[in-house]
Coordinates of C-alpha atoms and ligand atoms in Angstrom, one line a residue:
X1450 CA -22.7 6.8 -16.6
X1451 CA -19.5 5.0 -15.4
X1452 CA -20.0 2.6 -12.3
X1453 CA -18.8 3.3 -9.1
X1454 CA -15.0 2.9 -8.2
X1455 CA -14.9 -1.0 -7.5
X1456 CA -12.8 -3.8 -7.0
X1457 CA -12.5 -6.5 -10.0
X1458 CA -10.9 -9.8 -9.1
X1459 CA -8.2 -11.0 -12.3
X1460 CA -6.4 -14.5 -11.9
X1461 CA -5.4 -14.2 -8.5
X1462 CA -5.1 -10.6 -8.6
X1463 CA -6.9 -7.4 -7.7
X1464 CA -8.0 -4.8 -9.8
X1465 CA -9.1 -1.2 -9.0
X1466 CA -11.7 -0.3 -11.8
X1467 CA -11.9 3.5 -11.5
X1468 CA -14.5 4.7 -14.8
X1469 CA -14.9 1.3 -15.8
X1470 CA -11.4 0.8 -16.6
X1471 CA -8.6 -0.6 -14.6
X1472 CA -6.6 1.6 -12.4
X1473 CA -2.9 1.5 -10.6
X1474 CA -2.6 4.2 -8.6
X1475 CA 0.7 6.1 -8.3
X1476 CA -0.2 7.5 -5.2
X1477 CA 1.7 10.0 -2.4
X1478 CA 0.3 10.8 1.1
X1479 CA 0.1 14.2 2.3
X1480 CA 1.8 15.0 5.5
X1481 CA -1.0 14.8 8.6
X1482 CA -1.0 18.9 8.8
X1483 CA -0.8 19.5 4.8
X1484 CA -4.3 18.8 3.4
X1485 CA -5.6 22.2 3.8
X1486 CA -6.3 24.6 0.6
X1487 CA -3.7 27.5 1.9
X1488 CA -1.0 25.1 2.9
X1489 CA -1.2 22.5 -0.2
X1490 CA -1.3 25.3 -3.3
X1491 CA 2.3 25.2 -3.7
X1492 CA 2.9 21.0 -3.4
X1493 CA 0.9 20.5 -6.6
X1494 CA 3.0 21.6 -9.4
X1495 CA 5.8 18.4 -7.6
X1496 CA 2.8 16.0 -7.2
X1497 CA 2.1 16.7 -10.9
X1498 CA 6.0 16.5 -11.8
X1499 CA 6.7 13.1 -9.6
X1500 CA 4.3 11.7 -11.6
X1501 CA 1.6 10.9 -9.3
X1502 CA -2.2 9.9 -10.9
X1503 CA -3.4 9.8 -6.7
X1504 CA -2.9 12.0 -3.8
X1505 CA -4.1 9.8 -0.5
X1506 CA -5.1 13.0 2.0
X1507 CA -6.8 13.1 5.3
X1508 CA -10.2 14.3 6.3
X1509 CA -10.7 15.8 9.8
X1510 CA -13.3 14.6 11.8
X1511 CA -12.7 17.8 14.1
X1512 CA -12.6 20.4 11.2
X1513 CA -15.8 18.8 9.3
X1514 CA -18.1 18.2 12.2
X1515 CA -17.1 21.4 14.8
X1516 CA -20.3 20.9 16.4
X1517 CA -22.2 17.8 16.8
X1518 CA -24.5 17.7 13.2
X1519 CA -23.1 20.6 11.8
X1520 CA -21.0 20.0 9.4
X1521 CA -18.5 22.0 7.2
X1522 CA -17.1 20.5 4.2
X1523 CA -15.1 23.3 3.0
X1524 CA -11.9 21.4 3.8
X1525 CA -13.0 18.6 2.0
X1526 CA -14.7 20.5 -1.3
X1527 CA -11.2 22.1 -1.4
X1528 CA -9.7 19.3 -2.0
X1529 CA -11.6 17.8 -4.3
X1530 CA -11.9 21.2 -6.6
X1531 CA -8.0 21.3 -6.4
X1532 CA -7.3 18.1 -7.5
X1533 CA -9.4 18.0 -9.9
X1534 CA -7.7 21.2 -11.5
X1535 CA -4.6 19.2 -11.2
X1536 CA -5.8 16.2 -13.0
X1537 CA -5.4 13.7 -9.8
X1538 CA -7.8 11.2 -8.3
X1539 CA -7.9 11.1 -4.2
X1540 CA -7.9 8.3 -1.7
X1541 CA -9.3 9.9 1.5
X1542 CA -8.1 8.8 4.9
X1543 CA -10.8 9.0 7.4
X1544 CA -9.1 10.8 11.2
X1545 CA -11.7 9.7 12.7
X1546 CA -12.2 8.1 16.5
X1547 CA -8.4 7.0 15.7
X1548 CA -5.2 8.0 14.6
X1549 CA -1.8 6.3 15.5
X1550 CA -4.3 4.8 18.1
X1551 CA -4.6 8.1 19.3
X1552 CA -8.2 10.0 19.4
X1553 CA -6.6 13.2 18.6
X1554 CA -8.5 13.9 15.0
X1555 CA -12.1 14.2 17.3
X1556 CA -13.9 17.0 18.1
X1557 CA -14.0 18.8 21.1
X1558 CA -17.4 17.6 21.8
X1559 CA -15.9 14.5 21.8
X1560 CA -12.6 15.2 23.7
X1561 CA -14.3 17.3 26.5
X1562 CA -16.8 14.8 27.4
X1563 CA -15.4 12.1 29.0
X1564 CA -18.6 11.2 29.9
X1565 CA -20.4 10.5 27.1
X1566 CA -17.6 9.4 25.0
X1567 CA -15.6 6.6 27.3
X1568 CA -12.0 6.1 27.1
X1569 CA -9.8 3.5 27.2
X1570 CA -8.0 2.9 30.7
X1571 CA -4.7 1.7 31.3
X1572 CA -4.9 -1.1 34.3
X1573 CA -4.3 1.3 36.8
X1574 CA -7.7 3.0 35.7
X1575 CA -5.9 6.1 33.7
X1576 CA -7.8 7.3 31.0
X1577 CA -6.0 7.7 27.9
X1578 CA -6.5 9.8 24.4
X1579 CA -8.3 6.8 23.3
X1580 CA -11.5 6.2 22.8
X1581 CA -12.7 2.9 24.2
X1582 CA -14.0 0.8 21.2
X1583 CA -16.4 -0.9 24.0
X1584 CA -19.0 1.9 23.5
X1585 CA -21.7 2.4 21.3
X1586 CA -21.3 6.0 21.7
X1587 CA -18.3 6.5 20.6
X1588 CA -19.3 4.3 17.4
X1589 CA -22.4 5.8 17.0
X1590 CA -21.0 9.2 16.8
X1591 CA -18.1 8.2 14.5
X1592 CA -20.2 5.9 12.2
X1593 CA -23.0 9.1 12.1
X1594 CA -19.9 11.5 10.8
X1595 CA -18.3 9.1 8.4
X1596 CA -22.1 8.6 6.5
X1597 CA -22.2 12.2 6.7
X1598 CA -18.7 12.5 4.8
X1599 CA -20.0 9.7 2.1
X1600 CA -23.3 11.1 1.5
X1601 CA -21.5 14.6 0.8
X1602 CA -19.2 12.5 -1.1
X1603 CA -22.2 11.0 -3.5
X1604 CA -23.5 14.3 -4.1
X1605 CA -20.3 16.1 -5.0
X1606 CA -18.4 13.7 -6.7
X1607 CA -20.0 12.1 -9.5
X1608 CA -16.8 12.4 -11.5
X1609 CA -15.4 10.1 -9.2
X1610 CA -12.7 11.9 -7.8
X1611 CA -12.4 9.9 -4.7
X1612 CA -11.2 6.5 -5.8
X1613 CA -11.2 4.5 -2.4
X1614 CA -11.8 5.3 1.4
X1615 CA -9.4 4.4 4.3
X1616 CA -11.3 3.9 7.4
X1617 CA -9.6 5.8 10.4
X1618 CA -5.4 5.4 10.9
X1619 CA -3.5 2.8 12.3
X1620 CA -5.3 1.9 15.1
X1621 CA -3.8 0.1 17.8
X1622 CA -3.8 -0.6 21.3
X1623 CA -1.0 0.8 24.0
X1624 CA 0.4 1.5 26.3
X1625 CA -1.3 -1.8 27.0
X1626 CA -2.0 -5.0 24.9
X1627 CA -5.8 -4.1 26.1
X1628 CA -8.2 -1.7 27.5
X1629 CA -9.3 -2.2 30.9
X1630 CA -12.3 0.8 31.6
X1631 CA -15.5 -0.4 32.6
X1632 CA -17.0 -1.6 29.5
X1633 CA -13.9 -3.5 28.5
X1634 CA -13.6 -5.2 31.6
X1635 CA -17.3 -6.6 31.4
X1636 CA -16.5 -7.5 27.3
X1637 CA -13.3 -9.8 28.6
X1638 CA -15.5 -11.8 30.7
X1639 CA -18.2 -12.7 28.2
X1640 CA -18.3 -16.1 25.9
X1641 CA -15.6 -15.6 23.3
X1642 CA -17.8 -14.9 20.1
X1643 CA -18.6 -17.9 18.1
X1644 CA -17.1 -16.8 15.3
X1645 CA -14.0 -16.1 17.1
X1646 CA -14.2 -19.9 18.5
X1647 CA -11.6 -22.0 17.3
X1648 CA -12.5 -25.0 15.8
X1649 CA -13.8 -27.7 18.1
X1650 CA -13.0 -25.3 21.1
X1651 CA -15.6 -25.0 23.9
X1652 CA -17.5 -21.8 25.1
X1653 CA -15.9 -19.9 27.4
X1654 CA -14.3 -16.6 28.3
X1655 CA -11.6 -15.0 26.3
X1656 CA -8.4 -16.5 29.2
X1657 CA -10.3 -19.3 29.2
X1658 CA -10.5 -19.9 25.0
X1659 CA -7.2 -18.3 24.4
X1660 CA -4.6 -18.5 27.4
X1661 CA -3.7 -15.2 29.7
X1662 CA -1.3 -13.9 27.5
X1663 CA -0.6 -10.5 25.9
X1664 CA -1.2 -12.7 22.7
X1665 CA -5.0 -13.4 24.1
X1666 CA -5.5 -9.3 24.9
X1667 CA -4.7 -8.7 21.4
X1668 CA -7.2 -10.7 19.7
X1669 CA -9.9 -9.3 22.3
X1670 CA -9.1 -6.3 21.5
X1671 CA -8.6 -6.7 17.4
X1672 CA -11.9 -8.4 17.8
X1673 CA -13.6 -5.0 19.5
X1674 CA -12.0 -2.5 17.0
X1675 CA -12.9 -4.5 14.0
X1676 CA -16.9 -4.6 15.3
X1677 CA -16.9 -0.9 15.9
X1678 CA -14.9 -0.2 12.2
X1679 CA -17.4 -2.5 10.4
X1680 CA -20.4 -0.6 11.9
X1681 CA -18.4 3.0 10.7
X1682 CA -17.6 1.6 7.2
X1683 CA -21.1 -0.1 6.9
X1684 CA -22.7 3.1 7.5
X1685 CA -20.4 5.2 5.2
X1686 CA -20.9 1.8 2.4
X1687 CA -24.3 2.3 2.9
X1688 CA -24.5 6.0 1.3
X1689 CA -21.7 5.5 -0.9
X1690 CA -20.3 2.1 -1.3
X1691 CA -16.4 2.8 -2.9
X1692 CA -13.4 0.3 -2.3
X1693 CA -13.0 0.9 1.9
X1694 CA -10.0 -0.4 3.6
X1695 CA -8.2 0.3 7.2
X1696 CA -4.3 0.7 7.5
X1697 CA -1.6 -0.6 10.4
X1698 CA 1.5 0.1 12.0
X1699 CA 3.6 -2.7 11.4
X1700 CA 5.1 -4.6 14.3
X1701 CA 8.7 -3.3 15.7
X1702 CA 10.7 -6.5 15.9
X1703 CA 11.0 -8.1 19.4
X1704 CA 8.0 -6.2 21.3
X1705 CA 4.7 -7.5 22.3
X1706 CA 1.2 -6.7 22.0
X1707 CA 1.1 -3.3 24.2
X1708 CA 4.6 -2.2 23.4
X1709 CA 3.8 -2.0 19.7
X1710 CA 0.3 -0.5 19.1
X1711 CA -1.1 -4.0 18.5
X1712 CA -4.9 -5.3 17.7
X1713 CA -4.4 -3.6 14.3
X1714 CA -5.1 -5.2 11.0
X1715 CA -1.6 -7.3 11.4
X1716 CA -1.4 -10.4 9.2
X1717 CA -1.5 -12.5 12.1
X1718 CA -4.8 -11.1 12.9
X1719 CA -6.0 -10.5 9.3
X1720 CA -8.7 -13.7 10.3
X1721 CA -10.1 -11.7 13.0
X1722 CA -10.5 -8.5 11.0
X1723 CA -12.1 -10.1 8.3
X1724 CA -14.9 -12.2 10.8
X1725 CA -15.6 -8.8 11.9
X1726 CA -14.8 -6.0 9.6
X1727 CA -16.8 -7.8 6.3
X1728 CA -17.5 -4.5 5.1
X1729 CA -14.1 -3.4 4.6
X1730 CA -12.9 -4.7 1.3
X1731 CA -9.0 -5.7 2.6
X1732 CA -6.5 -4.7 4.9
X1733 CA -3.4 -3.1 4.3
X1734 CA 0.4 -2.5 5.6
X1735 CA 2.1 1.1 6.0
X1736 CA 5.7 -0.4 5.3
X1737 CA 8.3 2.0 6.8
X1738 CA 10.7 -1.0 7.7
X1739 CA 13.6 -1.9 5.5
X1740 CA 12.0 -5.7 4.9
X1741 CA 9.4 -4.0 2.4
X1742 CA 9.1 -7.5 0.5
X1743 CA 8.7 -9.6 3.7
X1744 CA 5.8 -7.1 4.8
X1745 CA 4.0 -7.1 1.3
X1746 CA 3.9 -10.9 0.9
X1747 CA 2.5 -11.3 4.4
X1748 CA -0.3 -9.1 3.6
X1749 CA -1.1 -11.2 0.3
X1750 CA -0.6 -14.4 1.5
X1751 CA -4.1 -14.4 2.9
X1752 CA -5.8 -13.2 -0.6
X1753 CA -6.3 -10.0 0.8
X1754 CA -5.1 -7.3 -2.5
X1755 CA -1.8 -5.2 -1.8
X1756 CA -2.2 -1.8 -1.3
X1757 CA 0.5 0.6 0.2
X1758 CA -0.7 3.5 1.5
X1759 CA 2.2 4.4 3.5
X1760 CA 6.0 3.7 3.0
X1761 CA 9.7 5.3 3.6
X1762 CA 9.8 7.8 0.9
X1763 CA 13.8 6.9 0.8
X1764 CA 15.4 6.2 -2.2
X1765 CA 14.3 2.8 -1.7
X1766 CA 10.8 3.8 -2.5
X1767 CA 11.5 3.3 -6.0
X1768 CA 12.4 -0.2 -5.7
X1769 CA 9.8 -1.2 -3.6
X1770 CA 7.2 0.1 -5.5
X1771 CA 8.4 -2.0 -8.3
X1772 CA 8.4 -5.1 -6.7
X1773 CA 5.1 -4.1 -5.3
X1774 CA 3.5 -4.1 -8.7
X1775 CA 5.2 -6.5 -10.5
X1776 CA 5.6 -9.1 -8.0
X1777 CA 1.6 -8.4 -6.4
X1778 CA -0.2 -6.6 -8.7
X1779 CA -0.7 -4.2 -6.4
X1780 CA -3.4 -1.7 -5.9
X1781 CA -1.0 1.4 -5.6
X1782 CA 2.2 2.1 -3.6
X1783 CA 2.5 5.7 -1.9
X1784 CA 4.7 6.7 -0.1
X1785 CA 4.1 9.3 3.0
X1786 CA 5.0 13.1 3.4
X1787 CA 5.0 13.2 -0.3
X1788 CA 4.6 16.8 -0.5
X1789 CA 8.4 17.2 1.4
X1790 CA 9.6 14.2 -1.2
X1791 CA 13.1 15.8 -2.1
X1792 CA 16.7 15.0 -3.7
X1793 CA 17.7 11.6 -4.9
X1794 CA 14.3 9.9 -3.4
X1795 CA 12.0 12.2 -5.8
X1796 CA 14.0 12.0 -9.0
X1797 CA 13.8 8.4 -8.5
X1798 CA 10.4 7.5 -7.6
X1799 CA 9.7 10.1 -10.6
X1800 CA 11.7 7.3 -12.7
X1801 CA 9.5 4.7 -11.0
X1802 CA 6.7 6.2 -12.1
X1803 CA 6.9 6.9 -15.1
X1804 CA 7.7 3.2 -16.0
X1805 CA 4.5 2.2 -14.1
X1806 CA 2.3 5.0 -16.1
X1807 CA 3.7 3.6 -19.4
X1808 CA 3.8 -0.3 -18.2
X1809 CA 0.1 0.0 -17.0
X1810 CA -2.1 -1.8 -19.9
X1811 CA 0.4 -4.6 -19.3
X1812 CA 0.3 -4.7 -15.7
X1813 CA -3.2 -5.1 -15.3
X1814 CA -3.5 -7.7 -18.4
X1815 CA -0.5 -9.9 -16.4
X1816 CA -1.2 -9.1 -12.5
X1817 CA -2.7 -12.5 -11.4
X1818 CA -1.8 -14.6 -14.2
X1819 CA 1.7 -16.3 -12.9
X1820 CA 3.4 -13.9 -15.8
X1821 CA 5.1 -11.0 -14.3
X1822 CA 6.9 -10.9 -10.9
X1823 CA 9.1 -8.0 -9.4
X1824 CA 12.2 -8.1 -8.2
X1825 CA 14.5 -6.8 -5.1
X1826 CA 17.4 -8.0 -3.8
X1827 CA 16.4 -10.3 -1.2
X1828 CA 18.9 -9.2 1.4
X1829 CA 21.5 -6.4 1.6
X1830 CA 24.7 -8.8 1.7
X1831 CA 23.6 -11.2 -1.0
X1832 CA 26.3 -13.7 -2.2
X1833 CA 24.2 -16.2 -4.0
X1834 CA 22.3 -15.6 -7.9
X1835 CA 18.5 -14.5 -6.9
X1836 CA 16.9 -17.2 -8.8
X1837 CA 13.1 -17.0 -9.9
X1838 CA 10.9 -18.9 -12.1
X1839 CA 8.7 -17.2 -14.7
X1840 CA 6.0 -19.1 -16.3
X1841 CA 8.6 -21.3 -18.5
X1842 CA 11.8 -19.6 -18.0
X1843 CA 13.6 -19.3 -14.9
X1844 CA 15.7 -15.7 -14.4
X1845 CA 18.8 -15.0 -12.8
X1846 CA 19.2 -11.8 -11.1
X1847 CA 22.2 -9.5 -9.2
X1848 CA 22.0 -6.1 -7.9
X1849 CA 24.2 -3.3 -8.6
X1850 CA 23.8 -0.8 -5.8
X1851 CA 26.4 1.3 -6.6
X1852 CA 27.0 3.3 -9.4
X1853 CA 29.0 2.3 -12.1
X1854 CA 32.6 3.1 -12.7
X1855 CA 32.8 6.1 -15.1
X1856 CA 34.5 3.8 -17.9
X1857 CA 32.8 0.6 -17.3
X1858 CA 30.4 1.1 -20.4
X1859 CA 28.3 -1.4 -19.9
X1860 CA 31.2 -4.3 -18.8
X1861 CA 29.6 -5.2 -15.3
X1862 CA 32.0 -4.4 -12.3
X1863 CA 33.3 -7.9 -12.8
X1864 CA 36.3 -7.2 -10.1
X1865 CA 33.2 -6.7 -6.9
X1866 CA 34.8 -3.7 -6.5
X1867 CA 32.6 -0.9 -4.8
X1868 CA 32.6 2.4 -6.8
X1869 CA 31.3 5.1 -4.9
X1870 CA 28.7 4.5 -1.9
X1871 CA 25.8 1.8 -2.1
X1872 CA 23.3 4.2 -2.4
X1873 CA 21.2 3.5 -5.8
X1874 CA 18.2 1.7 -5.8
X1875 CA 17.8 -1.6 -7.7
X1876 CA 14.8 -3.7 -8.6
X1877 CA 12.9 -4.6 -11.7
X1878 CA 9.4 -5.7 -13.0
X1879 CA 9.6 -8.3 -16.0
X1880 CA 6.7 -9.5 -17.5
X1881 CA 6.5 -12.4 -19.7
X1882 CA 4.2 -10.5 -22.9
X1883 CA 4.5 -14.0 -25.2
X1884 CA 6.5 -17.3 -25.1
X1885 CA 10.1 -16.5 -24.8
X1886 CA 9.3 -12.9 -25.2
X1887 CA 10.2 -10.4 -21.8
X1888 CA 9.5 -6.6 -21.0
X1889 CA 12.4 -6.0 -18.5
X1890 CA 11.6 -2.6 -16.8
X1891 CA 13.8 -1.0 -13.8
X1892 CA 17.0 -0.3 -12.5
X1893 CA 20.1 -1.6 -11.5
X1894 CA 19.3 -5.4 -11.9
X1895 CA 21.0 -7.3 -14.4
X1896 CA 19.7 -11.1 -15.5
X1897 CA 20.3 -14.0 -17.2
X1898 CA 18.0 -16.8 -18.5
X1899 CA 17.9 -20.3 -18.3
X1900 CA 15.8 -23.3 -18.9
X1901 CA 13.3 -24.5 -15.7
X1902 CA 14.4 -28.2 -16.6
X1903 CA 17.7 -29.2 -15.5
X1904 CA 20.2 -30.0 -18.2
X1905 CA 17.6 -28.2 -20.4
X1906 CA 18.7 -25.8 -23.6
X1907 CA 20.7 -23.4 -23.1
X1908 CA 18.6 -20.0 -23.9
X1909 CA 20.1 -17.2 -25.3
X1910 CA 19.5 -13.6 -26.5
X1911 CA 17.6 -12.9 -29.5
X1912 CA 17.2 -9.4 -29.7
X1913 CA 17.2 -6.6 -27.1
X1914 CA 15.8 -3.2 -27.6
X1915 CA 15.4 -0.2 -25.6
X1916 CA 12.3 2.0 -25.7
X1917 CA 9.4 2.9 -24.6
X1918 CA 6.1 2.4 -24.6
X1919 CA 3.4 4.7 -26.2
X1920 CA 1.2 6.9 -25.0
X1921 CA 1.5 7.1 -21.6
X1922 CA -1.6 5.9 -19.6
X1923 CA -3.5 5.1 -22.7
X1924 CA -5.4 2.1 -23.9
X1925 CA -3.2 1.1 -26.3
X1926 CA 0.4 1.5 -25.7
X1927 CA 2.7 0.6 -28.5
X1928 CA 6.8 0.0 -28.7
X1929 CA 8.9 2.8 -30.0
X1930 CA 12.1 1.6 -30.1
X1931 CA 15.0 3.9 -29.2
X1932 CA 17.7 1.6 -30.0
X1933 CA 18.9 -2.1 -30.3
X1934 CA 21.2 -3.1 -27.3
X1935 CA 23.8 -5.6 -27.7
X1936 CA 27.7 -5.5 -27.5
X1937 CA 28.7 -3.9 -24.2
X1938 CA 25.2 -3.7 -23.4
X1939 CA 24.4 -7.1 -23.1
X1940 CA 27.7 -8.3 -22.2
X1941 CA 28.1 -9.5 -25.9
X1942 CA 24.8 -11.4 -25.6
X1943 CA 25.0 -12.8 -22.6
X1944 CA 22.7 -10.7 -20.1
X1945 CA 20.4 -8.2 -19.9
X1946 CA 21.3 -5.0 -17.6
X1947 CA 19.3 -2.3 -16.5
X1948 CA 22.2 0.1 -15.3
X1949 CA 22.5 1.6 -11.4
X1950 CA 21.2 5.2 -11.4
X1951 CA 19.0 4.9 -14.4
X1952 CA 15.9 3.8 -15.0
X1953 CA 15.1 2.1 -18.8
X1954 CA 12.4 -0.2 -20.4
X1955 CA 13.6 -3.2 -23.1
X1956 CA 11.8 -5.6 -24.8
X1957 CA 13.8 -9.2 -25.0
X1958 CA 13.3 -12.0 -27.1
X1959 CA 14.8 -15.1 -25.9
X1960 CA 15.5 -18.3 -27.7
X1961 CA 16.6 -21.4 -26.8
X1962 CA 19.7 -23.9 -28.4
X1963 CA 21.9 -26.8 -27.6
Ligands
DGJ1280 C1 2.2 6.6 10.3 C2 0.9 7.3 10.3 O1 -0.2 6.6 9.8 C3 1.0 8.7 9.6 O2 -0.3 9.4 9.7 C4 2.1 9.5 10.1 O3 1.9 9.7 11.5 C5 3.4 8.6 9.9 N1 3.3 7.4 10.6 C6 4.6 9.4 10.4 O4 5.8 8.7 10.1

């Protein structure tokens, strides 16, 4: 029998190993309110046409626990049976005690007893829709519903429909940068942790360790939300350990902790989540914000394997999800409300897709081997070459954002005029397959090569072909050549272009001469 879904470390790369085999999911996640049987029906035929191999759906804590202990997995069984009819895998978000730091998605057993299930308090002793993360309660009861939800899980899905498990939604602190109810206000004034404690810091209180700022709030409060997740994903691990993460809202620029909901997994606090979250295999980033590639790097600097759970499905989803691959290796990129996906933004990140289904037996051989990167324009008003080394070749990229000039066949739009409206996406993945041999796969970027020694040989175009590769999702995938490119395709030899608007796959063999 196949293991478990489970993570695989390759280079310095993550790999999802779903059957024993590696796994990049082309995910999309439902809308919050479109998970249910009667609402979804009609979505799946477009999730099956974009191209996706994952749908990322919610689970209700309110509609699978109704009263406290019984539990009704209909919504849940539903989902599974449906997409397995449909040929796709899941990633299940857990609404649990949060979502949007809300506490919306619990039951009203939960809701209507204040009580027994504390809230967090504003300063001014307001309770909020929040459950405080300072009680056991609360955990308890979440932690007891999430095990519930994995055991089910284990004896249901044995074809391992559920891939991986998101641990409740973007939690975050606010209106506040902390909670001030009882239990919170004893927690501030104990001993910081010691494995909070900076290094070579003395014991002391939380102000006293880290300062009275909203900065110093934060981490008390990252520190709190992590303890209470590790003890829900523990407890879920512990009947059915799959790949578990936990998702944040990324930081609006200029605000501070309590104007943004803060104490989320953040990359500044990604040190603090992993002291106290262990159980939770990484973090990861729901990347609405037009500085996709700033956001993603963050979130790998640390190690920690990029997955993208959420993003803008604009047109620029398609670029960003190849850079997310090809430049990280990533896990999956999926962008939100992708049953309402419409127009330019679905034909493309259809495009996008189906280069990543037929580029994924190279992806997973290169992620994490320093031999395939991913490539976006770094900023919108770029004068300068993008420049980037690759193993032993150093490519030069531009962007073509526009669509190209009915006549142009092939002959860049040397003049910088604009032809129609910058509205096309442009990014590409290369991957270096052998020395001095390319896989250039995208849209809209075009690139030259050169030497990574100064005053080095010049390196030219051997051959350029156009293709695709064979079959789809399978083990082995083989070239089929449509056609050789060169004349006005490669600028008479001297670049490689991936056109605006269309998406295409070539196979380049460089060499080098003097
Ligand atoms: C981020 C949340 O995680 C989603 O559940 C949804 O509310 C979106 N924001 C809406 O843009």
């Amino acid at each position: 029998m196949p293991s478990l879904p489970h993570l695989k470390r390759s280079g310095t790369a993550t790999l999802l190993m779903v059957d024993d085999g590696p796994f990049i999911i082309r995910g999309g996640e439902l809308g919050n309110s479109s998970a249910e049987r009667a609402y979804l029906d009609p979505f799946w035929p477009k999730l099956e046409t974009l191209g996706l191999n994952t749908v990322v759906a919610p689970v209700y804590w309110h509609a699978v626990e109704p009263a406290e202990g019984d539990f009704d997995w209909t919504t849940v069984d539903e989902l599974l049976a449906d997409a397995r009819t449909h040929g796709m895998r899941l990633v299940l978000l857990w609404f649990g005690s949060w979502k949007n730091s809300m506490s919306s998605y619990t039951p009203a057993w939960v809701k209507a007893d204040v009580g027994r299930f504390p809230r967090a308090r504003t300063s001014r002793g307001e309770a909020l829709e929040i459950l405080t993360p300072f009680s056991d309660t609360n955990r308890d009861a979440d932690a007891r519903a999430f095990a519930a939800l994995m055991q089910h899980l284990r004896s249901v899905d044995e074809q391992h429909t559920v891939i991986m498990v998101q641990v409740e939604n973007e939690i975050g602190m606010i209106p506040q940068a902390r909670d001030h109810c009882e239990q919170a206000e004893a927690a501030f004034i104990e001993p910081v942790p010691v494995e909070m404690l900076p290094r070579g810091a003395d014991i002391g209180t939380w102000t006293k360790v880290f300062g009275d700022s909203p900065a110093a709030e934060e981490r008390f409060m990252a520190w709190a939300y992590a303890r209470y997740v590790e003890h829900v994903t523990a407890a879920g691990k512990a009947e059915m350990p799959l790949p578990m993460y936990t998702n944040a809202a990324l930081i609006r620029p200029g605000t501070l902790p309590g104007q943004y909901p803060s104490a989320g997994p953040l990359p500044h606090l990604a040190d603090v989540w992993r002291a106290g979250a262990p159980s939770l295999d990484f973090i990861a980033p729901d990347i609405y914000f037009p500085n996709f590639a700033e956001w993603a790097d963050a979130y790998v600097a640390s190690g920690n394997p990029l997955f993208v759970p959420e993003a803008l499905r604009s047109i620029d989803a398609a670029a960003n999800a190849l850079y997310a691959y090809g430049k990280h290796g990533a896990l999956g990129f999926s962008p939100f409300g992708i049953e309402t996906i419409a127009g330019d933004a679905e034909a493309l990140l259809a495009g996008t897709f189906d280069i990543i289904a037929q580029l994924t037996p190279l992806i997973v051989e290169h992620a994490g081997h320093g031999t395939m990167t991913g490539l976006i324009p770094p900023s919108d008003d770029m004068r300068a070459p993008h420049r980037v080394r690759l193993a032993d070749v150093v490519l030069e990229a531009t962007y073509e954002r526009v669509p190209a000039p009915d006549l142009a066949d092939g002959v860049i739009n040397e003049s910088g005029d604009a032809h129609g409206s910058s509205s096309l996406p442009a990014a590409a993945i290369v991957i270096r397959t052998r020395p001095d041999e390319l896989v250039v796969a995208g849209i809209g970027v075009t690139l030259t090569f050169h030497s990574v020694e100064a005053g080095g040989d010049t390196v030219g175009i051997l051959s350029c072909e156009e293709g695709r590769y064979a079959p789809a999702d399978g083990q082995v995938s083989s070239w089929q050549r449509l056609r050789y490119l060169n004349g006005d395709q490669t600028h008479q030899g001297r670049h490689v272009r991936l056109e605006p608007g269309k998406f295409a796959i070539q196979r380049v063999r460089l060499y080098r001469y003097r």
